[in-house]
Short mmCIF file of C-alpha atoms in Angstrom, two decimals:
data_model
loop_
_atom_site.label_atom_id
_atom_site.label_comp_id
_atom_site.label_asym_id
_atom_site.label_seq_id
_atom_site.Cartn_x
_atom_site.Cartn_y
_atom_site.Cartn_z
CA UNK A 1 4.48 36.80 22.63
CA UNK A 2 6.18 33.36 22.62
CA UNK A 3 6.41 30.87 25.10
CA UNK A 4 8.90 27.75 25.23
CA UNK A 5 9.06 24.52 27.08
CA UNK A 6 10.91 24.20 30.43
CA UNK A 7 10.88 20.15 30.20
CA UNK A 8 10.89 18.06 26.95
CA UNK A 9 8.96 15.55 29.00
CA UNK A 10 5.84 13.94 26.82
CA UNK A 11 2.57 15.91 27.04
CA UNK A 12 0.55 14.60 30.08
CA UNK A 13 -3.48 14.67 28.12
CA UNK A 14 -5.16 11.87 30.33
CA UNK A 15 -4.91 7.96 29.01
CA UNK A 16 -8.24 7.31 30.71
CA UNK A 17 -11.46 7.73 28.52
CA UNK A 18 -13.92 5.61 26.45
CA UNK A 19 -13.28 3.86 23.73
CA UNK A 20 -13.41 5.18 19.58
CA UNK A 21 -13.51 3.18 16.31
CA UNK A 22 -12.07 3.91 13.13
CA UNK A 23 -15.23 4.08 11.16
CA UNK A 24 -16.01 1.24 13.05
CA UNK A 25 -19.77 0.50 11.84
CA UNK A 26 -18.01 0.61 7.93
CA UNK A 27 -15.52 -1.35 9.82
CA UNK A 28 -18.21 -4.27 11.30
CA UNK A 29 -20.02 -4.44 8.38
CA UNK A 30 -17.10 -5.80 5.95
CA UNK A 31 -15.30 -7.57 8.39
CA UNK A 32 -18.73 -9.76 9.11
CA UNK A 33 -19.41 -10.28 5.23
CA UNK A 34 -15.93 -11.65 5.26
CA UNK A 35 -16.74 -14.21 8.44
CA UNK A 36 -20.42 -15.05 6.94
CA UNK A 37 -17.55 -17.59 4.10
CA UNK A 38 -16.83 -19.30 6.98
CA UNK A 39 -20.10 -20.02 7.77
CA UNK A 40 -20.44 -21.79 4.59
CA UNK A 41 -18.48 -25.66 3.53
CA UNK A 42 -18.63 -24.32 -0.06
CA UNK A 43 -18.48 -20.38 -1.75
CA UNK A 44 -20.70 -20.43 -4.69
CA UNK A 45 -22.15 -18.08 -6.26
CA UNK A 46 -25.31 -17.49 -3.71
CA UNK A 47 -22.80 -17.13 -1.24
CA UNK A 48 -20.44 -15.05 -3.37
CA UNK A 49 -23.28 -12.69 -4.11
CA UNK A 50 -24.73 -12.43 -0.33
CA UNK A 51 -21.27 -11.86 0.86
CA UNK A 52 -20.79 -8.60 -1.81
CA UNK A 53 -24.61 -7.60 -0.57
CA UNK A 54 -23.63 -6.92 2.52
CA UNK A 55 -20.10 -5.29 1.23
CA UNK A 56 -22.28 -3.21 -0.55
CA UNK A 57 -24.60 -2.26 1.52
CA UNK A 58 -22.33 -1.37 3.94
CA UNK A 59 -20.06 1.00 1.39
CA UNK A 60 -22.83 2.68 0.18
CA UNK A 61 -24.29 3.43 4.41
CA UNK A 62 -20.72 4.95 5.05
CA UNK A 63 -21.50 7.46 2.11
CA UNK A 64 -19.22 6.26 -0.66
CA UNK A 65 -20.07 7.18 -4.52
CA UNK A 66 -22.63 4.61 -5.84
CA UNK A 67 -20.46 4.83 -9.15
CA UNK A 68 -17.75 3.80 -6.96
CA UNK A 69 -19.25 0.71 -5.22
CA UNK A 70 -20.69 -0.41 -8.44
CA UNK A 71 -17.23 -1.03 -9.79
CA UNK A 72 -16.19 -2.59 -7.77
CA UNK A 73 -18.44 -5.20 -7.46
CA UNK A 74 -17.81 -5.01 -10.49
CA UNK A 75 -14.20 -5.60 -10.81
CA UNK A 76 -15.03 -8.30 -7.56
CA UNK A 77 -17.35 -10.35 -10.23
CA UNK A 78 -14.46 -10.52 -13.51
CA UNK A 79 -12.20 -11.53 -10.03
CA UNK A 80 -13.32 -14.04 -8.73
CA UNK A 81 -15.56 -16.40 -11.32
CA UNK A 82 -16.77 -19.03 -8.81
CA UNK A 83 -17.92 -21.64 -12.92
CA UNK A 84 -13.99 -21.15 -14.15
CA UNK A 85 -12.74 -21.74 -11.41
CA UNK A 86 -9.59 -24.70 -11.19
CA UNK A 87 -9.90 -27.53 -8.78
CA UNK A 88 -8.68 -26.83 -5.16
CA UNK A 89 -8.54 -22.98 -5.17
CA UNK A 90 -9.63 -22.00 -2.28
CA UNK A 91 -13.82 -19.47 -3.24
CA UNK A 92 -13.29 -18.12 0.05
CA UNK A 93 -9.46 -16.56 0.30
CA UNK A 94 -9.80 -15.67 -3.38
CA UNK A 95 -13.01 -13.02 -2.57
CA UNK A 96 -11.48 -12.39 0.63
CA UNK A 97 -8.13 -11.07 -1.55
CA UNK A 98 -10.66 -10.00 -4.75
CA UNK A 99 -12.25 -7.56 -1.70
CA UNK A 100 -9.02 -6.31 -0.61
CA UNK A 101 -7.58 -5.01 -3.48
CA UNK A 102 -10.38 -3.54 -4.88
CA UNK A 103 -10.92 -1.17 -1.43
CA UNK A 104 -7.32 -1.76 -1.05
CA UNK A 105 -7.62 0.80 -5.20
CA UNK A 106 -10.05 3.11 -4.55
CA UNK A 107 -8.54 4.61 -1.48
CA UNK A 108 -5.80 5.17 -3.66
CA UNK A 109 -7.71 7.03 -6.57
CA UNK A 110 -8.32 3.70 -8.40
CA UNK A 111 -3.93 3.12 -9.18
CA UNK A 112 -2.63 6.21 -10.56
CA UNK A 113 -0.24 7.82 -9.20
CA UNK A 114 -0.86 9.47 -5.64
CA UNK A 115 2.91 11.96 -4.44
CA UNK A 116 4.75 10.63 -2.00
CA UNK A 117 3.67 11.44 1.92
CA UNK A 118 6.27 14.41 3.23
CA UNK A 119 8.22 13.81 5.47
CA UNK A 120 10.09 16.26 7.70
CA UNK A 121 14.31 15.70 7.66
CA UNK A 122 16.51 16.19 11.03
CA UNK A 123 18.93 18.73 11.54
CA UNK A 124 17.11 21.72 8.70
CA UNK A 125 13.70 23.76 9.20
CA UNK A 126 11.04 22.55 7.88
CA UNK A 127 7.90 24.69 7.86
CA UNK A 128 4.44 23.00 7.34
CA UNK A 129 1.49 25.47 7.02
CA UNK A 130 -2.05 23.98 8.36
CA UNK A 131 -5.47 25.61 5.95
CA UNK A 132 -8.66 24.16 6.25
CA UNK A 133 -12.40 24.50 6.50
CA UNK A 134 -13.18 26.29 9.80
CA UNK A 135 -14.53 24.23 12.35
CA UNK A 136 -12.55 20.83 10.72
CA UNK A 137 -10.33 20.89 13.66
CA UNK A 138 -7.50 22.48 12.33
CA UNK A 139 -5.41 24.09 15.40
CA UNK A 140 -6.12 20.81 17.74
CA UNK A 141 -4.77 18.66 14.51
CA UNK A 142 -1.43 21.08 14.31
CA UNK A 143 -0.71 19.88 17.56
CA UNK A 144 -0.98 16.77 17.13
CA UNK A 145 0.81 16.21 14.87
CA UNK A 146 3.54 18.08 16.19
CA UNK A 147 3.17 15.38 18.88
CA UNK A 148 3.58 12.69 16.45
CA UNK A 149 7.13 13.91 15.86
CA UNK A 150 8.38 15.05 18.30
CA UNK A 151 8.04 11.31 19.91
CA UNK A 152 9.83 10.62 16.71
CA UNK A 153 12.37 12.72 17.48
CA UNK A 154 12.33 16.19 16.16
CA UNK A 155 11.98 19.51 17.97
CA UNK A 156 8.26 20.82 17.17
CA UNK A 157 6.99 24.65 17.91
CA UNK A 158 3.41 26.07 16.73
CA UNK A 159 2.99 28.87 14.85
CA UNK A 160 -0.79 30.90 15.34
CA UNK A 161 -1.36 32.39 12.00
CA UNK A 162 -4.85 33.12 12.66
CA UNK A 163 -6.59 36.08 13.45
CA UNK A 164 -9.70 35.61 11.91
CA UNK A 165 -11.32 33.26 14.87
CA UNK A 166 -12.21 34.59 18.56
CA UNK A 167 -10.03 32.47 21.21
CA UNK A 168 -7.61 30.96 18.35
CA UNK A 169 -4.20 31.74 20.00
CA UNK A 170 -5.82 31.14 23.41
CA UNK A 171 -6.75 27.02 22.31
CA UNK A 172 -3.39 26.72 19.53
CA UNK A 173 -1.50 27.96 23.82
CA UNK A 174 -3.68 25.78 26.01
CA UNK A 175 -3.20 23.13 24.08
CA UNK A 176 0.89 23.09 22.77
CA UNK A 177 1.32 24.47 26.65
CA UNK A 178 0.01 20.72 27.73
CA UNK A 179 2.31 18.95 25.08
CA UNK A 180 5.20 21.49 26.09
CA UNK A 181 5.81 22.07 22.35
CA UNK A 182 7.00 26.03 21.99
CA UNK A 183 4.57 28.61 20.33
CA UNK A 184 4.21 31.57 18.87
CA UNK A 185 1.19 33.98 18.19
CA UNK A 186 0.46 37.66 19.34
CA UNK A 187 -3.12 39.27 20.49
CA UNK A 188 -2.58 42.85 19.01
CA UNK A 189 -0.90 41.98 15.46
CA UNK A 190 -3.63 41.42 13.17
CA UNK A 191 -1.80 40.61 9.72
CA UNK A 192 -1.74 37.07 10.20
CA UNK A 193 0.87 36.37 6.91
CA UNK A 194 3.27 39.46 10.08
CA UNK A 195 2.78 36.88 12.17
CA UNK A 196 3.35 33.58 10.19
CA UNK A 197 6.33 34.98 9.06
CA UNK A 198 8.18 36.37 12.96
CA UNK A 199 7.57 33.49 14.18
CA UNK A 200 8.80 30.77 11.22
CA UNK A 201 12.41 33.52 11.52
CA UNK A 202 12.15 32.65 15.73
CA UNK A 203 11.61 28.92 15.69
CA UNK A 204 14.86 28.82 12.92
CA UNK A 205 17.22 31.11 14.71
CA UNK A 206 15.70 28.69 17.83
CA UNK A 207 16.78 25.38 15.81
CA UNK A 208 13.77 23.78 16.22
CA UNK A 209 13.27 21.68 12.56
CA UNK A 210 10.01 21.71 12.95
CA UNK A 211 7.53 25.04 12.25
CA UNK A 212 4.31 24.11 11.52
CA UNK A 213 1.52 27.12 10.88
CA UNK A 214 -2.00 27.19 11.93
CA UNK A 215 -3.67 30.18 9.43
CA UNK A 216 -6.95 31.09 9.92
CA UNK A 217 -10.34 29.04 9.05
CA UNK A 218 -13.53 30.26 7.19
CA UNK A 219 -16.81 29.33 7.24
CA UNK A 220 -17.57 28.51 4.37
CA UNK A 221 -14.84 28.77 0.48
CA UNK A 222 -14.29 32.18 0.63
CA UNK A 223 -12.58 34.78 -1.84
CA UNK A 224 -10.96 36.17 1.24
CA UNK A 225 -9.61 32.82 2.97
CA UNK A 226 -8.25 31.44 -0.23
CA UNK A 227 -6.53 35.34 -0.26
CA UNK A 228 -4.89 35.12 2.64
CA UNK A 229 -3.13 31.77 2.36
CA UNK A 230 -2.01 33.04 -0.58
CA UNK A 231 -0.35 35.58 1.47
CA UNK A 232 0.84 33.29 4.46
CA UNK A 233 2.19 31.12 2.20
CA UNK A 234 4.17 33.68 -0.06
CA UNK A 235 5.54 35.03 2.97
CA UNK A 236 6.29 32.08 5.03
CA UNK A 237 7.11 29.88 2.23
CA UNK A 238 5.99 26.68 3.59
CA UNK A 239 7.55 22.85 2.63
CA UNK A 240 4.12 21.72 3.24
CA UNK A 241 1.28 23.09 2.79
CA UNK A 242 -1.69 19.93 4.63
CA UNK A 243 -5.38 20.13 3.89
CA UNK A 244 -7.98 19.18 7.04
CA UNK A 245 -10.73 18.05 6.35
CA UNK A 246 -13.52 17.31 8.11
CA UNK A 247 -15.25 13.47 7.63
CA UNK A 248 -18.85 14.58 8.40
CA UNK A 249 -19.21 16.61 4.98
CA UNK A 250 -18.76 12.53 3.11
CA UNK A 251 -18.66 13.31 -0.53
CA UNK A 252 -18.68 16.27 -0.94
CA UNK A 253 -14.60 16.34 0.44
CA UNK A 254 -13.61 15.98 -3.49
CA UNK A 255 -14.83 19.43 -4.65
CA UNK A 256 -13.89 21.40 -0.75
CA UNK A 257 -10.20 19.95 -1.19
CA UNK A 258 -10.26 20.09 -5.04
CA UNK A 259 -10.97 24.37 -4.65
CA UNK A 260 -7.77 23.80 -2.15
CA UNK A 261 -5.82 21.92 -4.19
CA UNK A 262 -6.23 24.95 -6.73
CA UNK A 263 -5.64 28.61 -4.37
CA UNK A 264 -2.38 26.47 -2.67
CA UNK A 265 -0.28 23.73 -3.56
CA UNK A 266 -1.14 21.24 -1.30
CA UNK A 267 0.19 18.20 -1.13
CA UNK A 268 -1.84 16.52 1.67
CA UNK A 269 -4.63 15.55 3.43
CA UNK A 270 -5.36 14.65 7.08
CA UNK A 271 -9.24 13.81 7.82
CA UNK A 272 -10.41 14.66 11.20
CA UNK A 273 -12.98 13.26 13.13
CA UNK A 274 -12.93 9.74 11.97
CA UNK A 275 -14.98 8.68 15.55
CA UNK A 276 -18.18 10.10 15.85
CA UNK A 277 -19.99 9.42 12.37
CA UNK A 278 -20.89 6.79 9.60
CA UNK A 279 -19.63 9.26 6.86
CA UNK A 280 -15.79 9.05 6.90
CA UNK A 281 -15.42 6.19 4.32
CA UNK A 282 -17.09 8.08 1.25
CA UNK A 283 -14.79 11.30 2.74
CA UNK A 284 -12.26 8.83 2.31
CA UNK A 285 -12.92 7.57 -0.98
CA UNK A 286 -13.47 10.97 -2.60
CA UNK A 287 -10.26 12.57 -1.21
CA UNK A 288 -8.35 9.54 -2.83
CA UNK A 289 -10.47 10.28 -6.11
CA UNK A 290 -8.26 13.87 -5.55
CA UNK A 291 -4.52 11.79 -6.40
CA UNK A 292 -4.11 14.00 -2.93
CA UNK A 293 -2.03 11.02 -0.49
CA UNK A 294 -3.85 11.37 3.18
CA UNK A 295 -1.39 11.44 5.45
CA UNK A 296 -3.05 11.42 8.89
CA UNK A 297 -6.48 10.66 10.77
CA UNK A 298 -8.14 12.18 13.37
CA UNK A 299 -9.71 9.25 15.23
CA UNK A 300 -10.85 11.67 17.98
CA UNK A 301 -9.89 14.16 21.33
CA UNK A 302 -7.42 13.11 22.81
CA UNK A 303 -3.69 14.23 21.39
CA UNK A 304 -2.48 10.47 20.37
CA UNK A 305 -5.60 9.90 18.76
CA UNK A 306 -3.75 10.59 15.30
CA UNK A 307 -2.45 7.91 13.40
CA UNK A 308 -0.76 7.38 9.78
CA UNK A 309 -2.15 6.38 7.55
CA UNK A 310 -1.50 3.78 4.65
CA UNK A 311 -4.11 1.84 2.81
CA UNK A 312 -2.99 -1.26 2.91
CA UNK A 313 -2.66 -1.73 6.59
CA UNK A 314 -5.45 0.02 6.99
CA UNK A 315 -7.78 -1.72 4.88
CA UNK A 316 -6.62 -4.77 6.21
CA UNK A 317 -7.28 -3.54 9.99
CA UNK A 318 -10.78 -2.09 7.94
CA UNK A 319 -11.72 -5.84 7.35
CA UNK A 320 -11.17 -7.45 10.87
CA UNK A 321 -7.35 -9.20 9.33
CA UNK A 322 -5.51 -6.93 11.69
CA UNK A 323 -1.65 -4.82 10.94
CA UNK A 324 1.21 -6.46 12.44
CA UNK A 325 3.60 -3.91 11.26
CA UNK A 326 0.75 -2.03 12.82
CA UNK A 327 1.38 -2.96 16.08
CA UNK A 328 5.21 -3.61 16.57
CA UNK A 329 5.25 0.06 15.18
CA UNK A 330 2.99 0.70 17.89
CA UNK A 331 5.43 -1.02 20.31
CA UNK A 332 8.67 0.47 19.43
CA UNK A 333 6.81 3.99 19.89
CA UNK A 334 6.34 4.02 23.39
CA UNK A 335 9.01 1.37 24.99
CA UNK A 336 12.58 2.10 25.20
CA UNK A 337 15.27 -0.48 23.37
CA UNK A 338 17.78 -0.41 25.94
CA UNK A 339 15.11 -2.14 28.50
CA UNK A 340 15.01 -4.74 26.26
CA UNK A 341 17.78 -7.16 26.87
CA UNK A 342 17.49 -5.98 30.54
CA UNK A 343 14.07 -7.31 30.22
CA UNK A 344 14.29 -10.49 29.00
CA UNK A 345 17.42 -12.05 30.39
CA UNK A 346 15.63 -11.48 34.16
CA UNK A 347 12.01 -13.24 32.30
CA UNK A 348 14.39 -16.02 30.98
CA UNK A 349 16.14 -16.45 34.58
CA UNK A 350 12.55 -16.66 35.95
CA UNK A 351 12.84 -13.33 37.72
CA UNK A 352 9.29 -11.96 37.94
CA UNK A 353 8.95 -8.38 39.49
CA UNK A 354 6.45 -6.45 40.52
CA UNK A 355 8.81 -3.12 39.15
CA UNK A 356 8.67 -5.10 36.42
CA UNK A 357 4.93 -6.05 36.70
CA UNK A 358 4.80 -1.68 36.94
CA UNK A 359 6.84 -1.09 33.62
CA UNK A 360 4.71 -3.81 31.47
CA UNK A 361 1.60 -1.44 32.79
CA UNK A 362 2.94 1.57 32.38
CA UNK A 363 3.80 0.13 28.55
CA UNK A 364 -0.11 -0.42 27.76
CA UNK A 365 -1.25 2.84 28.93
CA UNK A 366 1.56 4.48 26.74
CA UNK A 367 0.41 2.29 23.88
CA UNK A 368 -3.83 4.54 23.43
CA UNK A 369 -6.97 3.71 23.10
CA UNK A 370 -6.91 -0.75 22.87
CA UNK A 371 -9.96 -1.48 21.04
CA UNK A 372 -6.91 0.73 18.74
CA UNK A 373 -4.59 -1.96 19.67
CA UNK A 374 -6.68 -4.74 19.47
CA UNK A 375 -8.36 -3.88 15.38
CA UNK A 376 -4.29 -4.73 15.06
CA UNK A 377 -4.54 -8.32 16.03
CA UNK A 378 -6.78 -10.26 13.54
CA UNK A 379 -10.34 -11.26 14.35
CA UNK A 380 -9.14 -8.99 18.13
CA UNK A 381 -11.33 -6.34 16.33
CA UNK A 382 -14.66 -5.34 18.41
CA UNK A 383 -14.51 -7.87 20.89
CA UNK A 384 -13.06 -5.65 24.08
CA UNK A 385 -17.01 -5.06 24.82
CA UNK A 386 -18.37 -1.95 25.54
CA UNK A 387 -17.50 0.11 28.60
CA UNK A 388 -14.85 -2.48 29.14
CA UNK A 389 -11.60 -0.35 28.17
CA UNK A 390 -12.37 1.92 30.57
CA UNK A 391 -13.10 -0.37 33.49
CA UNK A 392 -9.84 -1.77 33.04
CA UNK A 393 -7.67 1.82 32.60
CA UNK A 394 -8.81 1.89 36.17
CA UNK A 395 -7.67 -1.17 37.47
CA UNK A 396 -4.27 -0.42 36.53
CA UNK A 397 -4.36 2.72 37.12
CA UNK A 398 -5.60 1.55 40.30
CA UNK A 399 -3.47 -1.03 40.74
CA UNK A 400 0.11 1.40 39.10
CA UNK A 401 -1.11 3.80 42.16
CA UNK A 402 -0.52 0.77 45.07
CA UNK A 403 2.65 -0.29 43.87
CA UNK A 404 3.74 3.47 43.91
CA UNK A 405 3.13 3.83 47.81
CA UNK A 406 5.74 0.03 47.46
CA UNK A 407 9.59 0.04 49.17
CA UNK A 408 12.66 -0.45 46.71
CA UNK A 409 12.42 -4.11 48.93
CA UNK A 410 9.12 -4.68 47.93
CA UNK A 411 9.14 -4.04 44.36
CA UNK A 412 11.94 -5.66 43.02
CA UNK A 413 11.01 -9.44 45.84
CA UNK A 414 10.00 -12.36 44.02
CA UNK A 415 9.27 -14.04 48.00
CA UNK A 416 5.24 -13.94 47.60
CA UNK A 417 6.35 -14.06 51.53
CA UNK A 418 7.70 -10.64 51.61
CA UNK A 419 4.85 -9.31 49.90
CA UNK A 420 2.09 -10.90 51.24
CA UNK A 421 2.99 -10.00 54.90
CA UNK A 422 0.38 -8.69 56.62
CA UNK A 423 1.48 -5.11 58.30
CA UNK A 424 2.83 -4.69 54.72
CA UNK A 425 -0.13 -5.30 53.31
CA UNK A 426 -2.05 -2.79 55.54
CA UNK A 427 0.77 -0.17 54.91
CA UNK A 428 0.72 -0.05 51.25
CA UNK A 429 -2.89 0.52 51.14
CA UNK A 430 -2.96 2.90 53.46
CA UNK A 431 0.03 4.50 51.62
CA UNK A 432 -2.32 4.97 48.57
CA UNK A 433 -5.53 5.29 50.23
CA UNK A 434 -6.54 2.14 48.73
CA UNK A 435 -9.60 -0.36 50.84
CA UNK A 436 -7.57 -4.48 51.82
CA UNK A 437 -9.22 -5.77 49.54
CA UNK A 438 -7.33 -3.23 46.48
CA UNK A 439 -4.05 -4.67 48.01
CA UNK A 440 -4.95 -8.26 47.93
CA UNK A 441 -5.85 -8.37 44.38
CA UNK A 442 -2.69 -6.56 43.15
CA UNK A 443 -1.04 -9.40 44.54
CA UNK A 444 -3.16 -12.12 43.66
CA UNK A 445 -2.56 -10.53 40.39
CA UNK A 446 1.67 -10.98 40.82
CA UNK A 447 1.22 -14.17 41.70
CA UNK A 448 -1.26 -15.10 38.41
CA UNK A 449 1.46 -12.99 35.99
CA UNK A 450 4.48 -14.34 37.91
CA UNK A 451 3.22 -17.83 37.94
CA UNK A 452 2.83 -17.31 33.07
CA UNK A 453 6.20 -15.63 33.06
CA UNK A 454 7.95 -18.43 35.30
CA UNK A 455 7.43 -20.98 31.88
CA UNK A 456 9.57 -18.84 29.74
CA UNK A 457 12.42 -20.00 32.15
CA UNK A 458 14.95 -20.89 30.00
CA UNK A 459 13.88 -19.77 26.80
CA UNK A 460 16.23 -17.76 24.10
CA UNK A 461 15.31 -15.50 22.30
CA UNK A 462 16.72 -17.40 17.95
CA UNK A 463 19.11 -15.51 16.13
CA UNK A 464 18.73 -14.73 12.92
CA UNK A 465 19.28 -17.79 9.76
CA UNK A 466 20.07 -20.90 10.02
CA UNK A 467 18.71 -24.25 11.80
CA UNK A 468 18.33 -23.12 14.72
CA UNK A 469 16.63 -19.61 14.20
CA UNK A 470 13.45 -22.03 12.79
CA UNK A 471 13.72 -24.24 15.61
CA UNK A 472 13.48 -21.93 18.09
CA UNK A 473 10.87 -19.38 15.41
CA UNK A 474 8.41 -23.12 15.42
CA UNK A 475 8.91 -23.05 19.06
CA UNK A 476 8.15 -20.26 20.43
CA UNK A 477 5.35 -19.76 18.39
CA UNK A 478 4.30 -23.26 20.40
CA UNK A 479 4.69 -21.21 23.32
CA UNK A 480 2.36 -17.85 21.99
CA UNK A 481 0.17 -19.78 20.94
CA UNK A 482 -0.43 -21.47 24.78
CA UNK A 483 0.05 -18.28 25.77
CA UNK A 484 -2.58 -16.62 24.03
CA UNK A 485 -6.44 -17.72 25.57
CA UNK A 486 -8.13 -21.03 23.12
CA UNK A 487 -11.01 -18.79 21.71
CA UNK A 488 -8.53 -15.67 20.69
CA UNK A 489 -6.63 -18.50 19.34
CA UNK A 490 -9.59 -18.92 17.57
CA UNK A 491 -10.93 -15.71 16.23
CA UNK A 492 -7.21 -15.59 15.19
CA UNK A 493 -7.47 -18.38 12.99
CA UNK A 494 -5.63 -20.21 14.90
CA UNK A 495 -2.20 -21.24 14.56
CA UNK A 496 -2.02 -20.76 11.05
CA UNK A 497 -3.28 -17.90 11.49
CA UNK A 498 0.22 -16.84 13.49
CA UNK A 499 1.79 -18.37 11.20
CA UNK A 500 1.18 -15.78 9.02
CA UNK A 501 1.51 -13.19 11.41
CA UNK A 502 4.95 -13.82 10.70
CA UNK A 503 4.30 -14.17 6.53
CA UNK A 504 3.57 -10.38 7.26
CA UNK A 505 6.72 -9.47 9.29
CA UNK A 506 8.76 -11.39 7.23
CA UNK A 507 12.03 -10.21 6.43
CA UNK A 508 12.20 -8.07 10.13
CA UNK A 509 14.30 -9.20 12.66
CA UNK A 510 12.56 -11.75 15.14
CA UNK A 511 14.21 -12.00 17.67
CA UNK A 512 13.78 -8.20 18.86
CA UNK A 513 10.86 -8.04 18.27
CA UNK A 514 9.24 -10.21 20.51
CA UNK A 515 11.95 -8.95 22.68
CA UNK A 516 10.23 -6.22 22.52
CA UNK A 517 6.54 -7.06 22.96
CA UNK A 518 7.91 -9.43 26.08
CA UNK A 519 8.54 -12.21 24.67
CA UNK A 520 6.34 -15.44 23.57
CA UNK A 521 4.35 -14.85 27.03
CA UNK A 522 3.89 -11.10 25.80
CA UNK A 523 0.49 -11.10 24.21
CA UNK A 524 -1.71 -13.58 26.50
CA UNK A 525 -0.33 -11.37 29.42
CA UNK A 526 -1.21 -8.09 28.24
CA UNK A 527 -5.05 -9.22 26.65
CA UNK A 528 -4.96 -10.89 30.50
CA UNK A 529 -4.34 -7.87 32.04
CA UNK A 530 -6.98 -6.26 29.70
CA UNK A 531 -9.89 -8.48 31.31
CA UNK A 532 -10.47 -10.24 27.80
#
């Protein structure tokens, strides 16, 4: 039995939800330990010992192996010998760099060679088989994986070869329907290998280029599970086998990963449920010790709470140092490139309309949980107060509802006289089922944003290379600093923090990226809209 969606549009799963944080407690503790260094004028051995004590305590609480933590501390002390530092060297920066380097080495399996991550090839069928114990979130992760690549232009399909768990096919069917992804399964066939082979063959005929096979799980590592995995693998000949693991098991992840690798050719690992407990650090470091590349991490139950795992950006965010490249990639995923030139032309000419405000609100919603986006900005991780994200998302949704009640003339006008006309405001509120005060709130928000965007009038995007490029970038840096609220700029490290951002993005087309971010005012705008 199978189903194919009528429309290729994205999933309609709600974005209005409580925020989740990947390894939130571990990240807060590590970032706090490094922040304390800034409170000391001179970093001596006593200060360094106190910092390393907090770092090791945080790692042990996250269930990281004691031997790894002890060795890491020894390596850091060896790299940063306070007494032998040459005059003029910044001990604080060296210590931050040493902590960063050692955490990266730990999560990369001690620097040993790890298999290259699998990337499906477009235009040809790629068969990916998911394996794991029952209850690890395997079926949900299959849909998240399919949805992730669907957004990148692939044609994914799901095959349910789980005949052991009651309701497995119903769950996959429900998830796939919401995500508008075709699926295949059977209520009557009991041979998982036959279902898998039939489903893969069907979707190959239908020219799907990413075919994901969901297999059965067990409550423990039983011989029957491993035998079934071997049969399904022989039937579909997967290009990649992905092992899905529940991070709540902590250090036990190492033995589990090795047991599965000994049975089937596990090419990569996805770790789930990193938002719900304190043992995620132990699971990640344990899997790294098996030399299996971690491809993705699950950060919540919703379809877009799923992130590609890259060690250095992950550690950078964990330490509160941000991940600018990841932020730009996230923006690239949600904002169509063909919309950018027209938008920037309008902003540069001083035109800011309700329609543009609506589009920017929609883009913010597509980016997923704002807490995740904030963690990519240095100093911003954990800055959003508890409950603030839900209130901010509700406010955006309320304003978009009001704009849906507007005419084209009202959406495209720059005249406050039209927008503040009492009869129009009454009609807009009535059409959206909102109170008059909500309409006033929307108009006031528009006035604030219009005033801020008016400062961009006449601004030109820098072109790559040459003296003019450097001067334009310096000018835009000043404009960006002016757009960000002062307390946030301080958290980000001031102007030097913005300069570090540019260094991280070195080699990218800066003009294009600034367009994607909505110009130099885009960041400040985003913060203000989220109530920061």
